[in-house]
Short mmCIF file of C-alpha atoms and ligand atoms in Angstrom, two decimals:
data_model
loop_
_atom_site.label_atom_id
_atom_site.label_comp_id
_atom_site.label_asym_id
_atom_site.label_seq_id
_atom_site.Cartn_x
_atom_site.Cartn_y
_atom_site.Cartn_z
CA MET J 208 -4.22 -24.53 -16.25
CA ASN J 209 -5.90 -21.63 -18.04
CA PRO J 210 -9.29 -20.56 -16.68
CA ASP J 211 -12.36 -20.34 -18.89
CA PHE J 212 -12.99 -16.78 -17.79
CA LEU J 213 -10.51 -14.17 -16.61
CA VAL J 214 -11.90 -11.36 -14.45
CA ILE J 215 -9.41 -8.53 -13.97
CA GLY J 216 -10.45 -6.71 -10.80
CA ALA J 217 -11.98 -7.76 -7.48
CA GLY J 218 -14.20 -4.76 -6.75
CA VAL J 219 -17.99 -4.97 -6.84
CA ALA J 220 -18.15 -5.22 -10.65
CA GLY J 221 -15.61 -8.02 -10.99
CA LEU J 222 -17.00 -10.00 -8.06
CA ARG J 223 -20.58 -9.72 -9.28
CA ALA J 224 -19.60 -10.88 -12.77
CA ALA J 225 -17.57 -13.79 -11.37
CA ILE J 226 -20.62 -15.09 -9.47
CA GLU J 227 -22.56 -15.09 -12.74
CA LEU J 228 -19.77 -16.90 -14.59
CA ALA J 229 -19.12 -19.62 -12.03
CA GLU J 230 -21.82 -21.94 -13.34
CA ALA J 231 -20.30 -21.91 -16.84
CA GLY J 232 -16.67 -22.72 -16.13
CA ARG J 233 -13.53 -21.97 -14.18
CA VAL J 234 -13.17 -18.32 -13.25
CA LEU J 235 -9.94 -16.61 -12.22
CA VAL J 236 -10.37 -13.24 -10.45
CA VAL J 237 -7.20 -11.20 -10.14
CA ALA J 238 -6.39 -8.04 -8.18
CA LYS J 239 -3.43 -5.72 -8.41
CA GLU J 240 -2.74 -5.63 -4.67
CA SER J 241 -4.75 -7.30 -1.89
CA LEU J 242 -8.25 -8.51 -2.76
CA GLN J 243 -9.74 -5.75 -0.59
CA GLU J 244 -7.79 -2.79 -1.99
CA SER J 245 -10.29 -1.19 -4.37
CA SER J 246 -12.50 1.88 -4.61
CA SER J 247 -15.42 -0.36 -3.69
CA GLU J 248 -13.83 -0.88 -0.29
CA TYR J 249 -13.73 2.87 0.36
CA ALA J 250 -17.20 3.83 -0.87
CA GLN J 251 -18.95 5.42 2.07
CA GLY J 252 -22.15 7.29 1.29
CA GLY J 253 -24.26 4.56 -0.19
CA ILE J 254 -25.96 2.90 -3.12
CA ALA J 255 -28.86 4.56 -4.91
CA VAL J 256 -31.97 2.53 -5.66
CA ALA J 257 -35.64 3.36 -6.20
CA LEU J 258 -37.06 1.13 -3.47
CA SER J 259 -38.60 3.44 -0.89
CA ASP J 260 -42.38 3.84 -0.62
CA ASP J 261 -42.47 7.29 -2.26
CA ASP J 262 -39.94 6.56 -5.00
CA GLU J 263 -40.25 5.32 -8.59
CA VAL J 264 -37.71 4.11 -11.12
CA GLU J 265 -38.84 6.94 -13.43
CA LEU J 266 -37.76 9.51 -10.83
CA HIS J 267 -34.38 7.84 -10.38
CA GLU J 268 -34.09 7.82 -14.18
CA GLN J 269 -34.91 11.55 -14.44
CA ASP J 270 -32.41 12.54 -11.74
CA THR J 271 -29.67 10.47 -13.41
CA LEU J 272 -30.37 12.00 -16.83
CA TYR J 273 -30.39 15.51 -15.36
CA ALA J 274 -27.01 15.02 -13.64
CA GLY J 275 -25.55 13.60 -16.87
CA ASP J 276 -26.05 16.98 -18.58
CA GLY J 277 -27.23 15.79 -21.98
CA LEU J 278 -24.79 12.93 -22.48
CA CYS J 279 -26.40 9.93 -20.77
CA ASP J 280 -27.29 6.89 -22.83
CA ARG J 281 -31.01 6.66 -22.12
CA ALA J 282 -31.24 2.89 -22.60
CA ALA J 283 -28.33 2.33 -20.20
CA VAL J 284 -29.91 4.59 -17.57
CA ARG J 285 -33.22 2.76 -17.94
CA LYS J 286 -31.47 -0.58 -17.48
CA LEU J 287 -29.65 0.68 -14.38
CA VAL J 288 -32.71 2.01 -12.58
CA GLU J 289 -34.98 -0.87 -13.62
CA GLU J 290 -32.59 -3.64 -12.61
CA GLY J 291 -31.50 -1.79 -9.45
CA PRO J 292 -34.21 -2.99 -7.05
CA ALA J 293 -33.73 -6.69 -7.92
CA ALA J 294 -29.95 -6.32 -7.65
CA ILE J 295 -30.32 -4.92 -4.12
CA GLN J 296 -32.78 -7.63 -3.09
CA GLU J 297 -30.27 -10.19 -4.28
CA LEU J 298 -27.49 -8.57 -2.19
CA ILE J 299 -29.77 -8.71 0.85
CA GLU J 300 -30.51 -12.39 0.19
CA TRP J 301 -26.76 -13.00 0.04
CA GLY J 302 -26.36 -11.39 3.45
CA ALA J 303 -25.75 -7.66 2.89
CA GLU J 304 -26.78 -5.73 5.97
CA PHE J 305 -28.05 -2.31 4.99
CA ASP J 306 -28.95 0.09 7.79
CA ARG J 307 -32.59 0.01 8.85
CA GLU J 308 -35.05 2.12 10.79
CA GLY J 309 -36.96 -0.50 12.72
CA SER J 310 -37.54 -3.31 10.25
CA LYS J 311 -37.58 -1.02 7.19
CA LEU J 312 -34.58 -0.12 5.06
CA ALA J 313 -33.29 3.38 5.89
CA PHE J 314 -32.96 5.66 2.87
CA THR J 315 -31.01 8.90 2.98
CA ARG J 316 -30.87 11.82 0.54
CA GLU J 317 -27.80 12.93 -1.40
CA GLY J 318 -27.16 15.88 -3.72
CA ALA J 319 -29.37 16.05 -6.85
CA HIS J 320 -31.61 13.14 -5.82
CA SER J 321 -35.29 14.12 -5.71
CA ARG J 322 -36.12 11.37 -3.20
CA ASN J 323 -34.52 9.66 -0.25
CA ARG J 324 -33.08 6.70 -2.15
CA VAL J 325 -29.58 6.05 -0.88
CA LEU J 326 -29.09 2.88 1.13
CA HIS J 327 -26.11 2.73 3.45
CA ALA J 328 -24.44 0.13 5.64
CA HIS J 329 -22.78 0.52 9.04
CA GLY J 330 -23.33 4.27 8.62
CA ASP J 331 -20.53 5.00 6.17
CA SER J 332 -19.11 1.62 5.07
CA THR J 333 -21.51 0.77 2.26
CA GLY J 334 -18.98 -0.30 -0.36
CA ARG J 335 -17.13 -2.50 2.10
CA GLU J 336 -20.38 -4.26 3.08
CA ILE J 337 -21.36 -4.91 -0.55
CA ALA J 338 -17.86 -6.09 -1.51
CA ARG J 339 -17.74 -8.31 1.57
CA THR J 340 -21.10 -9.87 0.67
CA LEU J 341 -20.09 -10.51 -2.93
CA TYR J 342 -16.71 -11.88 -1.92
CA ARG J 343 -18.28 -14.29 0.55
CA LYS J 344 -20.72 -15.49 -2.09
CA ALA J 345 -18.01 -15.82 -4.75
CA ALA J 346 -15.63 -17.63 -2.38
CA SER J 347 -18.36 -20.19 -1.65
CA LEU J 348 -18.47 -21.19 -5.33
CA GLU J 349 -16.04 -23.94 -6.25
CA ASN J 350 -15.29 -22.68 -9.72
CA ILE J 351 -13.88 -19.33 -8.63
CA THR J 352 -10.21 -18.86 -7.81
CA PHE J 353 -8.68 -15.60 -6.60
CA ARG J 354 -5.19 -14.28 -7.13
CA SER J 355 -4.01 -11.17 -5.30
CA HIS J 356 -0.89 -9.07 -6.07
CA ALA J 357 -1.30 -10.03 -9.70
CA ALA J 358 -1.10 -6.92 -11.86
CA THR J 359 -2.16 -7.48 -15.43
CA THR J 360 0.07 -5.52 -17.75
CA GLU J 361 -1.30 -6.27 -21.25
CA LEU J 362 -4.25 -7.89 -22.96
CA LEU J 363 -3.46 -10.72 -25.37
CA GLU J 364 -5.03 -9.97 -28.71
CA SER J 365 -4.74 -11.57 -32.14
CA ASP J 366 -6.57 -10.45 -35.27
CA GLY J 367 -8.76 -8.10 -33.26
CA GLU J 368 -9.86 -10.76 -30.75
CA VAL J 369 -8.88 -10.78 -27.10
CA TRP J 370 -7.95 -14.23 -25.79
CA GLY J 371 -6.21 -13.59 -22.49
CA ALA J 372 -3.95 -11.29 -20.54
CA TRP J 373 -0.36 -11.05 -19.42
CA LEU J 374 0.02 -11.74 -15.68
CA HIS J 375 3.72 -12.37 -15.15
CA GLU J 376 3.01 -15.02 -17.79
CA PRO J 377 0.38 -15.37 -20.51
CA VAL J 378 -3.03 -16.52 -19.23
CA GLY J 379 -5.51 -17.55 -21.92
CA ALA J 380 -9.30 -17.48 -21.39
CA ARG J 381 -12.49 -17.85 -23.40
CA ALA J 382 -13.45 -14.31 -22.40
CA VAL J 383 -11.82 -11.52 -20.40
CA LEU J 384 -13.59 -8.95 -18.22
CA LEU J 385 -11.95 -5.64 -17.42
CA ALA J 386 -13.23 -4.57 -14.00
CA THR J 387 -10.16 -2.56 -13.07
CA GLY J 388 -12.02 0.42 -11.59
CA GLY J 389 -11.24 4.09 -12.01
CA LEU J 390 -8.34 6.38 -12.77
CA GLY J 391 -8.26 8.89 -9.90
CA ALA J 392 -4.69 7.94 -8.98
CA VAL J 393 -3.50 9.45 -12.26
CA PHE J 394 -4.03 12.79 -10.44
CA LEU J 395 -1.87 14.19 -7.64
CA ASN J 396 -4.82 14.62 -5.30
CA THR J 397 -7.36 11.83 -5.29
CA THR J 398 -9.80 10.03 -3.06
CA ASN J 399 -9.03 6.79 -4.92
CA PRO J 400 -6.65 4.07 -3.72
CA ASP J 401 -3.27 3.74 -5.47
CA VAL J 402 -4.53 0.81 -7.58
CA ALA J 403 -6.85 3.16 -9.50
CA THR J 404 -4.48 4.14 -12.30
CA GLY J 405 -6.82 3.44 -15.20
CA ASP J 406 -4.97 0.26 -16.20
CA GLY J 407 -8.08 -1.18 -17.86
CA VAL J 408 -8.47 1.85 -20.10
CA ALA J 409 -4.77 1.82 -21.02
CA MET J 410 -4.67 -1.92 -21.77
CA ALA J 411 -7.91 -1.79 -23.75
CA TYR J 412 -6.74 1.21 -25.78
CA ARG J 413 -3.50 -0.54 -26.69
CA ALA J 414 -5.45 -3.65 -27.71
CA GLY J 415 -7.69 -1.63 -30.04
CA ALA J 416 -10.82 -1.02 -27.93
CA VAL J 417 -12.76 2.24 -28.19
CA ILE J 418 -12.41 4.64 -25.22
CA GLU J 419 -15.39 6.93 -24.63
CA ASP J 420 -15.88 10.28 -22.80
CA ILE J 421 -12.60 9.96 -20.90
CA GLU J 422 -12.34 13.74 -20.34
CA PHE J 423 -15.21 13.61 -17.83
CA VAL J 424 -13.63 13.21 -14.40
CA GLN J 425 -15.61 14.06 -11.29
CA PHE J 426 -13.69 15.95 -8.61
CA HIS J 427 -15.01 15.53 -5.10
CA PRO J 428 -15.06 18.83 -3.24
CA THR J 429 -14.22 17.62 0.25
CA ALA J 430 -11.21 15.35 0.69
CA LEU J 431 -9.30 15.62 3.94
CA HIS J 432 -6.26 17.84 3.38
CA VAL J 433 -3.65 16.99 5.98
CA GLU J 434 0.05 17.04 5.04
CA GLY J 435 1.35 13.53 4.50
CA ALA J 436 -2.06 11.85 4.89
CA PRO J 437 -4.06 10.23 2.07
CA ARG J 438 -6.88 12.38 0.67
CA PHE J 439 -9.55 10.59 2.65
CA LEU J 440 -13.07 11.40 1.48
CA LEU J 441 -15.38 13.35 3.75
CA SER J 442 -18.68 12.25 2.26
CA GLU J 443 -21.28 14.64 0.89
CA ALA J 444 -23.61 13.08 3.43
CA LEU J 445 -21.84 15.20 6.08
CA ARG J 446 -23.09 18.36 4.34
CA GLY J 447 -26.43 16.60 3.90
CA GLU J 448 -26.50 16.35 7.70
CA GLY J 449 -25.59 20.04 8.14
CA ALA J 450 -21.79 20.35 7.89
CA GLN J 451 -20.79 23.83 6.63
CA LEU J 452 -18.00 24.96 4.31
CA ARG J 453 -15.98 27.97 5.47
CA ASN J 454 -13.01 29.69 3.86
CA ALA J 455 -9.67 30.53 5.50
CA GLY J 456 -11.29 33.62 7.07
CA GLY J 457 -14.06 31.51 8.63
CA GLU J 458 -16.69 32.88 6.22
CA ARG J 459 -19.42 30.67 4.76
CA PHE J 460 -18.99 31.25 1.01
CA MET J 461 -21.13 28.78 -0.92
CA GLU J 462 -24.21 31.05 -1.03
CA ARG J 463 -22.15 33.42 -3.20
CA TYR J 464 -21.69 30.66 -5.80
CA HIS J 465 -24.98 28.74 -5.92
CA PRO J 466 -28.52 29.04 -4.50
CA LEU J 467 -28.21 25.55 -2.98
CA GLY J 468 -25.21 26.72 -0.96
CA ASP J 469 -23.26 23.88 0.64
CA LEU J 470 -25.47 21.35 -1.15
CA ALA J 471 -24.80 22.65 -4.68
CA PRO J 472 -23.72 20.06 -7.31
CA ARG J 473 -20.26 18.58 -6.76
CA ASP J 474 -18.56 20.30 -9.68
CA VAL J 475 -19.89 23.71 -8.59
CA VAL J 476 -18.67 23.16 -5.04
CA SER J 477 -15.25 21.97 -6.26
CA ARG J 478 -14.79 25.05 -8.42
CA ALA J 479 -16.02 27.37 -5.66
CA ILE J 480 -13.57 25.87 -3.17
CA THR J 481 -10.74 26.19 -5.71
CA ALA J 482 -11.65 29.85 -6.28
CA GLU J 483 -11.70 30.54 -2.53
CA MET J 484 -8.36 28.79 -2.03
CA ILE J 485 -6.81 30.95 -4.76
CA ARG J 486 -8.47 34.14 -3.44
CA THR J 487 -7.33 33.58 0.15
CA LEU J 488 -4.00 31.93 -0.79
CA ALA J 489 -4.89 28.97 1.43
CA PRO J 490 -4.13 25.29 0.71
CA HIS J 491 -7.63 24.25 1.83
CA VAL J 492 -10.98 25.41 3.18
CA TRP J 493 -12.75 24.10 6.29
CA LEU J 494 -15.61 21.68 6.77
CA ASP J 495 -17.31 22.59 10.01
CA PHE J 496 -19.50 20.17 11.95
CA ARG J 497 -19.00 21.71 15.38
CA HIS J 498 -22.53 23.05 15.70
CA LYS J 499 -24.05 19.53 15.70
CA GLU J 500 -24.89 17.94 19.00
CA ARG J 501 -22.13 15.95 20.67
CA GLY J 502 -22.05 12.30 19.72
CA PHE J 503 -23.82 12.73 16.35
CA ALA J 504 -20.77 12.62 14.04
CA ARG J 505 -19.36 9.65 15.90
CA ALA J 506 -22.63 7.70 15.71
CA ARG J 507 -23.72 8.56 12.15
CA PHE J 508 -20.27 8.54 10.48
CA PRO J 509 -18.14 6.21 12.59
CA ARG J 510 -15.51 5.46 9.95
CA ILE J 511 -15.07 9.12 8.95
CA TYR J 512 -14.99 10.19 12.58
CA GLU J 513 -12.34 7.62 13.50
CA THR J 514 -10.21 8.36 10.44
CA CYS J 515 -10.22 12.12 11.12
CA LEU J 516 -9.29 11.40 14.72
CA ARG J 517 -6.34 9.34 13.50
CA TYR J 518 -5.07 12.45 11.71
CA GLY J 519 -5.55 14.60 14.79
CA ILE J 520 -8.97 16.09 14.05
CA ASP J 521 -11.96 15.61 16.33
CA LEU J 522 -14.91 16.46 14.07
CA GLU J 523 -17.10 17.23 17.08
CA THR J 524 -14.81 19.98 18.37
CA GLU J 525 -12.71 21.01 15.35
CA ALA J 526 -13.29 21.94 11.71
CA ALA J 527 -11.57 19.65 9.20
CA PRO J 528 -9.23 21.02 6.48
CA VAL J 529 -10.62 19.95 3.08
CA ALA J 530 -9.81 20.48 -0.60
CA PRO J 531 -11.07 18.92 -3.85
CA ALA J 532 -9.58 15.70 -5.24
CA ALA J 533 -10.09 13.52 -8.33
CA HIS J 534 -12.82 11.06 -7.50
CA TYR J 535 -14.65 9.28 -10.30
CA ALA J 536 -14.28 8.56 -14.04
CA MET J 537 -17.51 8.87 -16.01
CA GLY J 538 -15.79 7.66 -19.18
CA GLY J 539 -13.90 4.46 -19.87
CA VAL J 540 -13.88 1.47 -22.19
CA LYS J 541 -16.95 1.80 -24.40
CA THR J 542 -19.43 -1.02 -23.90
CA ASP J 543 -22.98 -1.87 -24.87
CA LEU J 544 -25.64 -2.78 -22.29
CA HIS J 545 -24.09 -6.23 -21.84
CA GLY J 546 -20.52 -5.18 -21.21
CA ARG J 547 -19.39 -6.02 -24.75
CA THR J 548 -16.57 -3.88 -26.13
CA ASN J 549 -15.83 -3.60 -29.85
CA LEU J 550 -13.28 -6.43 -29.49
CA PRO J 551 -14.66 -10.00 -29.44
CA GLY J 552 -13.59 -11.74 -26.23
CA LEU J 553 -13.22 -8.48 -24.28
CA TYR J 554 -15.87 -7.19 -21.87
CA ALA J 555 -15.79 -4.34 -19.35
CA ALA J 556 -17.90 -3.37 -16.33
CA GLY J 557 -17.92 -0.98 -13.39
CA GLU J 558 -15.93 2.22 -13.31
CA ALA J 559 -13.50 1.01 -15.99
CA ALA J 560 -16.37 0.83 -18.49
CA CYS J 561 -18.37 3.54 -20.17
CA THR J 562 -21.93 2.28 -20.53
CA GLY J 563 -23.17 5.86 -20.80
CA VAL J 564 -25.17 5.77 -17.55
CA HIS J 565 -23.34 8.77 -16.09
CA GLY J 566 -23.07 10.98 -19.16
CA ALA J 567 -21.02 14.09 -18.36
CA ASN J 568 -21.52 13.80 -14.61
CA ARG J 569 -22.45 11.02 -12.22
CA LEU J 570 -25.35 11.19 -9.84
CA ALA J 571 -24.06 10.43 -6.33
CA SER J 572 -24.25 6.75 -5.34
CA ASN J 573 -25.05 5.47 -8.82
CA SER J 574 -21.66 3.83 -9.32
CA LEU J 575 -21.92 0.99 -6.82
CA LEU J 576 -25.28 0.23 -8.40
CA GLU J 577 -23.71 0.33 -11.85
CA GLY J 578 -21.07 -2.14 -10.68
CA VAL J 579 -23.55 -4.74 -9.46
CA VAL J 580 -26.09 -4.31 -12.27
CA PHE J 581 -23.69 -4.19 -15.22
CA GLY J 582 -21.25 -6.63 -13.61
CA ALA J 583 -24.07 -9.20 -13.62
CA LEU J 584 -25.10 -8.35 -17.19
CA ALA J 585 -21.53 -8.61 -18.47
CA GLY J 586 -21.05 -11.94 -16.68
CA ARG J 587 -24.23 -13.28 -18.27
CA ALA J 588 -23.17 -12.18 -21.76
CA MET J 589 -19.71 -13.72 -21.33
CA ARG J 590 -21.23 -16.97 -20.16
CA GLU J 591 -23.54 -17.19 -23.14
CA GLU J 592 -21.22 -15.98 -25.87
CA ALA J 593 -17.76 -17.28 -25.14
CA GLY J 594 -17.63 -20.51 -27.11
CA ARG J 595 -13.98 -20.95 -27.92
CA ALA J 596 -11.58 -22.64 -25.50
CA GLY J 597 -8.80 -20.45 -24.24
CA GLY J 598 -5.23 -21.38 -25.06
CA SER J 599 -1.83 -20.06 -25.99
CA ARG J 600 -1.15 -18.32 -29.27
CA GLY J 601 1.54 -15.88 -30.37
CA VAL J 602 2.40 -14.08 -27.16
CA PRO J 603 3.76 -10.54 -26.98
CA SER J 604 6.20 -9.76 -24.20
CA GLY J 605 4.62 -8.58 -20.97
CA GLY J 606 6.44 -5.30 -21.32
CA GLU J 607 7.17 -4.33 -17.71
CA PRO J 608 6.73 -0.58 -17.50
CA GLN J 609 9.84 1.57 -17.62
CA GLY J 610 10.78 3.93 -14.77
CA MET J 611 8.60 7.04 -14.53
CA GLU J 612 10.41 10.01 -16.04
CA VAL J 613 7.67 12.62 -15.86
CA ASP J 614 5.53 13.55 -12.88
CA VAL J 615 2.28 12.42 -14.48
CA ARG J 616 0.17 13.00 -11.38
CA ARG J 617 1.27 16.61 -11.01
CA ILE J 618 0.83 17.32 -14.73
CA ALA J 619 -2.66 15.79 -14.71
CA TRP J 620 -3.65 17.69 -11.58
CA GLU J 621 -2.34 21.05 -12.70
CA ASP J 622 -3.35 20.97 -16.37
CA CYS J 623 -6.23 18.47 -16.68
CA GLY J 624 -7.93 19.13 -13.33
CA ILE J 625 -10.93 21.05 -12.06
CA VAL J 626 -10.39 24.14 -14.22
CA ARG J 627 -8.99 23.57 -17.70
CA THR J 628 -7.66 25.77 -20.52
CA ALA J 629 -6.47 25.00 -24.06
CA GLU J 630 -3.00 26.16 -23.10
CA GLY J 631 -2.75 23.85 -20.08
CA LEU J 632 -4.20 20.86 -21.91
CA LYS J 633 -1.79 21.29 -24.83
CA HIS J 634 1.07 21.62 -22.36
CA ALA J 635 0.05 18.37 -20.61
CA ALA J 636 -0.41 16.44 -23.86
CA GLY J 637 3.02 17.60 -25.06
CA LEU J 638 4.80 16.58 -21.85
CA LEU J 639 3.10 13.18 -21.73
CA GLU J 640 3.47 12.23 -25.38
CA GLY J 641 6.88 10.60 -25.06
CA HIS J 642 5.78 8.41 -22.13
CA LEU J 643 2.80 6.51 -23.43
CA ASP J 644 4.24 3.11 -22.48
CA ARG J 645 3.16 3.98 -18.91
CA ASN J 646 -0.51 3.42 -18.12
CA GLU J 647 -0.81 6.59 -16.03
CA ALA J 648 0.80 8.72 -18.74
CA LEU J 649 -1.33 7.18 -21.48
CA VAL J 650 -4.55 7.74 -19.51
CA ALA J 651 -3.63 11.34 -18.63
CA TRP J 652 -2.70 11.96 -22.28
CA LEU J 653 -6.10 10.65 -23.44
CA ILE J 654 -7.85 12.89 -20.89
CA ALA J 655 -5.82 15.93 -22.01
CA ARG J 656 -6.45 15.34 -25.70
CA CYS J 657 -10.20 14.68 -25.38
CA ALA J 658 -10.61 17.63 -22.99
CA LEU J 659 -8.81 19.83 -25.52
CA ALA J 660 -11.08 18.65 -28.33
CA ARG J 661 -14.22 19.37 -26.27
CA GLU J 662 -14.44 23.14 -26.66
CA GLU J 663 -17.22 23.71 -24.16
CA SER J 664 -18.02 23.27 -20.46
CA ARG J 665 -20.42 20.46 -19.60
CA GLY J 666 -20.96 18.33 -16.50
CA ALA J 667 -17.65 17.83 -14.73
CA HIS J 668 -15.59 19.22 -17.65
CA PHE J 669 -14.93 22.95 -17.21
CA ARG J 670 -12.91 25.19 -19.53
CA THR J 671 -12.33 28.85 -18.73
CA ASP J 672 -11.87 29.55 -22.45
CA PHE J 673 -15.23 27.91 -23.29
CA PRO J 674 -17.28 28.40 -20.10
CA GLU J 675 -20.67 27.57 -21.70
CA LYS J 676 -22.30 24.38 -22.91
CA ARG J 677 -22.47 24.22 -26.73
CA ALA J 678 -25.13 22.31 -28.65
CA GLU J 679 -22.67 21.01 -31.25
CA PHE J 680 -20.82 19.17 -28.48
CA GLU J 681 -23.82 17.23 -27.20
CA LYS J 682 -21.92 14.20 -28.43
CA HIS J 683 -19.57 11.55 -27.07
CA THR J 684 -15.83 11.54 -27.63
CA LEU J 685 -14.55 8.27 -29.02
CA VAL J 686 -10.85 7.59 -29.30
CA ARG J 687 -9.05 4.51 -30.57
CA ARG J 688 -5.54 3.18 -31.08
CA ASP J 689 -4.72 5.49 -33.99
CA GLY J 690 -5.22 8.38 -31.54
CA ASN J 691 -7.91 10.10 -33.63
CA ILE J 692 -10.79 11.61 -31.67
CA GLU J 693 -14.26 11.39 -33.09
CA PHE J 694 -17.41 13.09 -31.75
CA ARG J 695 -20.55 10.98 -32.13
C1 LIG B 245 -13.48 7.23 -1.35
C2 LIG B 245 -14.56 6.81 -2.31
C3 LIG B 245 -15.89 6.90 -1.94
C4 LIG B 245 -16.90 6.52 -2.82
N1 LIG B 245 -18.20 6.56 -2.40
C5 LIG B 245 -19.16 6.05 -3.21
C6 LIG B 245 -20.51 5.93 -2.76
O1 LIG B 245 -20.82 6.28 -1.63
N2 LIG B 245 -21.42 5.41 -3.61
C7 LIG B 245 -21.11 5.00 -4.88
O2 LIG B 245 -21.99 4.54 -5.61
N3 LIG B 245 -19.83 5.10 -5.32
C8 LIG B 245 -18.86 5.60 -4.53
N4 LIG B 245 -17.58 5.66 -4.97
C9 LIG B 245 -17.27 5.13 -6.31
C10 LIG B 245 -17.30 3.60 -6.28
O3 LIG B 245 -16.70 3.16 -5.08
C11 LIG B 245 -16.55 3.01 -7.45
O4 LIG B 245 -16.93 3.61 -8.64
C12 LIG B 245 -16.84 1.51 -7.56
O5 LIG B 245 -16.62 0.88 -6.32
C13 LIG B 245 -15.96 0.90 -8.63
O6 LIG B 245 -16.10 -0.50 -8.56
P1 LIG B 245 -15.30 -1.39 -9.58
O7 LIG B 245 -15.61 -2.80 -9.24
O8 LIG B 245 -15.53 -0.92 -10.96
O9 LIG B 245 -13.75 -1.05 -9.29
P2 LIG B 245 -12.91 -1.12 -7.92
O10 LIG B 245 -13.76 -1.38 -6.76
O11 LIG B 245 -12.02 0.06 -7.89
O12 LIG B 245 -12.00 -2.41 -8.15
C14 LIG B 245 -10.97 -2.41 -9.09
C15 LIG B 245 -10.22 -3.72 -9.01
O13 LIG B 245 -9.35 -3.83 -10.14
C16 LIG B 245 -8.06 -4.25 -9.72
N5 LIG B 245 -7.08 -3.80 -10.71
C17 LIG B 245 -6.84 -2.55 -11.16
N6 LIG B 245 -5.86 -2.56 -12.07
C18 LIG B 245 -5.46 -3.86 -12.20
C19 LIG B 245 -4.46 -4.52 -12.97
N7 LIG B 245 -3.65 -3.87 -13.81
N8 LIG B 245 -4.33 -5.87 -12.83
C20 LIG B 245 -5.13 -6.56 -11.96
N9 LIG B 245 -6.08 -5.99 -11.21
C21 LIG B 245 -6.24 -4.65 -11.33
C22 LIG B 245 -7.90 -3.63 -8.35
O14 LIG B 245 -6.88 -4.28 -7.64
C23 LIG B 245 -9.30 -3.85 -7.78
O15 LIG B 245 -9.42 -5.16 -7.30
C24 LIG B 245 -16.55 6.06 -4.11
C25 LIG B 245 -15.22 5.97 -4.48
C26 LIG B 245 -14.22 6.34 -3.59
C27 LIG B 245 -12.79 6.21 -4.01
#
């Protein structure tokens, strides 16, 4: 039987929306692999919220706008910071255990935050704790059914309306939510799990939805760089607690690049590391935590400590090899403040969506918050607006993807990565053009084309041929099915 609501994605955004929808009908939540495999599960550092005694939503708002480098949607940022405190209280009521100092919530500081406002759980397992809480809540509601290992390959759309999705077979619904997460796995080096191939963006684009600001990809400076191991993230919080970056010669180099040194903004650190790797012909730099007292790394960052140990590195006695990796997509499927896309019946939330809260660069720890706040808002809008009963109509074939003939991840990494040029971007777009039936290739192609059109450097988008910000580009890129890019 078809559900009333189809939620594609079981990360924080999808789960939060499902809880909202459960009182209005049957909800089916699907995940590409296991229900746990998502970026949410791997989020370490924390969730930002203006809740501490010396903080205010206005300060959180200012910091977010500053990080976004001129491209944030002010109304979306306001919504995020204003609804944040209630969203966190709700998580606590549902059983989320954030770390505390005594009886009070413990807030830490991360890069570009003017206050200590980042809540964490079990030291460095914040996303897992929030996802676990939401899953437990959702699983307790009768109306919600889960299906794992259920990759959606296409949205079902007729006359500009979305009425379901292809999931080995057509599944109709009164409304569909894309909560498919990010697109880091389109790049060779990424902190994201393999499921993060931007499927939501690709499916929405093919169905006729508007894709916004897709060229803005945040690269995290410090992913573990061990041959054959996944690019596990070594959180910024490590540098916040005193970890130092050193190049292949053992020299601390960040002071040469930025007055904030090791705590400079993420994109600055990523570019500085890349420059040092090229200069010293080394495949990585080092993150050094050896000067901290014994037992600290293990106690404050248990998951990071254990993971490094698994790959043969004891953070308390050895420096860890690190290099940048694709981490977070600021752009995505364009939505309004209630998750509505331009297609009736189709909603998006979380990293797959572009609400405009992150602009050209995301403030650390704002994305988990975005997932819970806008997941709830999208769920509410779907509940109130979806009148029509779902059902079968003319069904396109599911179109199983063809075998991969180009190395999309290498092309994206080399030509659409941390440092971009017109030549590289054109090269990437040309190579990918014949392979747009593949989600990864389509997403990388959209990134290449929008990055080529944006002839400036802003936020996380850096072009050596246009190294400055340009006023005429203080606009969003919008791209739709005809492939034309519009700046607005
Ligand atoms: C290593 C790491 C650390 C991070 N640390 C932080 C942090 O400290 N603080 C912070 O705020 N943010 C952090 N982030 C970012 C944050 O985790 C994500 O932006 C956020 O969790 C995204 O949530 P989501 O619900 O949108 O998507 P996800 O949690 O990624 O969930 C996506 C879901 O969609 C499903 N899916 C995808 N494609 C399909 C398909 N075709 N069919 C069916 N299902 C599909 C997946 O299976 C998955 O269930 C981190 C990210 C990573 C990778």
